[in-house]
Amino acid sequence: MKRDIGALIKKMTLEEKAGMCSGLDFWHLKGVERLGIPSVMVSDGPHGLRKQDDKGDHLGINDSIKAVCFPPACLSACSFDRELIKEMGVHIGREAQAEDVSVVLGPAVNIKRSPLCGRNFEYYSEDPYLSGEIAIACIQGIQSQGVGTSIKHFAANNQEYNRLSCSSEVDERTLREIYFPAFENAVKKAQPKTVMCSYNRINGVYSSENPWLLTDVLRDEWGFEGYVMSDWGAVNERVAGLKAGLELEMPSSNGTGDAEIINAVKNGTLDETVLDNAVERILKVVFDYIDNRHKEKLELEADHQEAKRIACESMVLLKNEGILPLKKEEKVAFIGEFFKKPRYQGGGSSHINSFKVDSAWDCLNGKENVVYAEGFSAVDDVYNENLAKEACEVAKNADKVVIFAGLPDSFESEGYDRKHMHLPECQNRLIKEIAQIQPELIVVLHNGSPVEMPWLSCTKAVLEAYLGGQAVGSAIADILYGIVNPSGKLAETFPYKLSDNPSYLNFNCPEKVEYHEGLYVGYRYYDKKEMDVAFPFGHGLSYTTFEYNNMRLSTDSITEKDIVTVSLDVKNTGDMAGKEIVQIYVKDNTGTSMRPIKELKGFEKIYLEPGETKTIEICLDSRSFAYYNMDIHDWFIESGDYEILVGASSRDIRLNATLHIENSQKLPLKVHMNTTIEELLGDERTKKYGLKFKHEMDVLFGGSESTSTDIEDAMADAMALSMPIRNLVGFGVYKKEDMLTLIEEIKNA
Ligand code: BGC
């Protein structure tokens, strides 16, 4: 339907316009009845609907309607499956239509900087490319149903502690390469209807009033067309926020923010067109929803099945020494209360009121050869002698043991961070005790973020079920018994211990968190440090095996404008059908700028019957090779060689090929008195001057004479290379004015 929103805004009073820029209550925007502007609702998000009617809260404390809890992001990202995530989005979008919710508050794409962030379970990955690809799929799925999304929390919200006031101190290159790309790609490729700004400050400025973030980058550079809403209570100064590009304050400020806007327009400190533009952006999204409103029925049972399918496709088999899948005829002891009471979602604003929950107990109880002992509780950390004794007894008499371990609810949640990476001590102790009497031991984990596994070497298999959504139990049962072949891979690294993590020294600080590790987040750090990890990024096993062959590049040399296609053949070499996730990493071998060893730039998941071979093709565009250059404040590709690595994980690279890129763009020459001889030598355009100056230095210090020793040569060389050219003036080789003329000549070279 064609609407004249501009004309509508002209009819609105100043009060009505200011009113549109904040919530009516916890979940609704205001409407203007006399003008036919409806009051629409928004609801959490991200992995299902948390629709509340009265008694709204943003911590998931009060009840919400019965809905379906799909697997939270920590698990669904491990599917590496764009189509699957899109379908999940379609189901969530349909539920939102059925419940008249105009915007689902998600996806949440903050980068997992530390395993301790209490909200990691709601986030996808430590890798910006993977986070962005999954977010795009989720947004496309939900928005295909005529419902909006709110990608959150923009940006650099990577800890829960003091999240409303703390400043994330991050350099621009790191923001651009690590913390922004998931938002950037999602905005450019999927246009979420709304963006939710984060609570925190970035380099001292609240995200909710940061014009660089909300306008220069988000709108002007990336082309965002929707409206920005605040996280719940994230507004610091309302008028500053509106000017910076924050259209909607959520929830209601009980009139405070609106009054400030009205006063600012009246006293001339706020241009009314800023307000008009904000109202226009909000109304466009509101009417977009209204115009796409359609009848939809809640299909909870069907959605539950979908939640199970997603869980099955995402769980990660971390270790398997031939012990899985289980066989029906084996007597299996299941231990741990999580078997009966799975932990399948995290606490806080994403908490769904699930209409039903599958436990593994529901699926397996009563079956022949299945026995159970509680062993430990799912809610606390108390070692209970009687429960432990009973569990050991049951374990001893079984063929195999599966321990369901995990983090109790109180160990990780929105609102606070974890203090350590341990499982409850009572669980670690019992796992070790059982390992001593029963070597046929499997551990299933329920956790939203990595845990240390001090018992890893005594177990034969570990299945990472993460927080699996409400169908978690049946998904685990199907994987354990081989009805489903596991195919998820880790979207984050599992370090051996917390202190291995790059953010260890700078996390959970009260006022300012210095992101000193810069680009080196997750595998980018562990790779550079050549550090062993418990399980690397991208790792995940299957009950079958895959072989990678015949890697080809569509060309071995491109310019900065071209795309290159990587193809390879993948064969299922085992005897069970299965899915494989093939990962493409790019390694910069030009040696010109500081870069991680390699970065994920493509992936594909494929299904293969036993013996079957398929060819996959993955395109790499210019962004796959670029880094953010701080001299030009833009993405830049260095000319030179790049290695394209094909891996089954970040630490299991199977094939590689070299690609040459010739970039016709050159970085601007920066030549001045303090440019070093080495810098001149490193750039083709200035190399000849570098050689000339180097020669002059050699002559001056006599370093190249045959009488000098190796060490003297090396010293003289190093000194000459690191010498700013002003020293040639100081040493009397040039007069100052001659050097200044020469600098001009070099600049024009
Ligand atoms: C969370 C958001 C959520 C909002 C509404 C905030 O506390 O950070 O992610 O969408 O509450 O519940």
CSV table of C-alpha atoms and ligand atoms in Angstrom, one decimal, residues 26-27 42-46 50 52 57-60 104-106 108 119 122-123 150 152-153 157 160 163-164 196-199 229-233 250-251 348-350 414-415, ligand 1:
chain,number,residue,atom,x,y,z
A,26,PHE,CA,7.6,-1.9,28.3
A,27,TRP,CA,6.9,-3.4,24.9
A,42,VAL,CA,8.1,-5.5,20.0
A,43,SER,CA,9.3,-8.7,21.9
A,44,ASP,CA,12.4,-10.7,22.6
A,45,GLY,CA,14.1,-12.6,20.8
A,46,PRO,CA,16.4,-13.9,19.7
A,50,ARG,CA,9.1,-13.9,24.8
A,52,GLN,CA,4.7,-10.5,27.8
A,57,ASP,CA,10.4,-6.9,32.4
A,58,HIS,CA,13.7,-7.2,30.6
A,59,LEU,CA,15.2,-9.9,32.7
A,60,GLY,CA,12.9,-12.7,31.9
A,104,VAL,CA,11.6,-9.6,17.2
A,105,LEU,CA,14.5,-8.4,19.3
A,106,GLY,CA,17.4,-10.3,17.7
A,108,ALA,CA,22.4,-10.9,19.0
A,119,ARG,CA,25.6,-13.8,27.8
A,122,GLU,CA,23.0,-15.7,23.2
A,123,TYR,CA,25.8,-14.8,20.8
A,150,SER,CA,16.5,-5.8,15.8
A,152,LYS,CA,21.8,-6.2,18.7
A,153,HIS,CA,23.7,-4.9,20.7
A,157,ASN,CA,29.0,-5.1,24.4
A,160,GLU,CA,27.8,-8.1,31.4
A,163,ARG,CA,27.2,-3.1,31.1
A,164,LEU,CA,25.2,0.1,31.6
A,196,MET,CA,19.4,-2.0,18.9
A,197,CYS,CA,22.3,0.0,20.3
A,198,SER,CA,24.3,-1.4,23.2
A,199,TYR,CA,24.3,-0.2,26.8
A,229,MET,CA,16.2,1.7,19.2
A,230,SER,CA,17.9,1.8,22.5
A,231,ASP,CA,18.6,-1.3,24.6
A,232,TRP,CA,16.2,-1.2,27.5
A,233,GLY,CA,17.3,1.7,29.6
A,250,MET,CA,12.9,1.9,24.9
A,251,PRO,CA,11.0,1.2,27.1
A,348,GLY,CA,17.5,-13.1,31.2
A,349,SER,CA,15.6,-11.4,28.5
A,350,SER,CA,15.8,-14.3,26.0
A,414,GLU,CA,22.5,-12.2,31.3
A,415,GLY,CA,23.3,-9.5,33.8
B,1,BGC,C1,18.6,-6.8,26.8
B,1,BGC,C2,18.1,-6.8,25.4
B,1,BGC,C3,16.6,-7.2,25.4
B,1,BGC,C4,15.9,-6.1,26.2
B,1,BGC,C5,14.4,-6.3,26.3
B,1,BGC,C6,17.8,-5.9,27.7
B,1,BGC,O1,18.1,-6.0,29.0
B,1,BGC,O2,19.9,-6.4,26.8
B,1,BGC,O3,18.8,-7.8,24.6
B,1,BGC,O4,16.1,-7.2,24.1
B,1,BGC,O5,16.4,-6.1,27.5
B,1,BGC,O6,14.1,-7.4,27.0
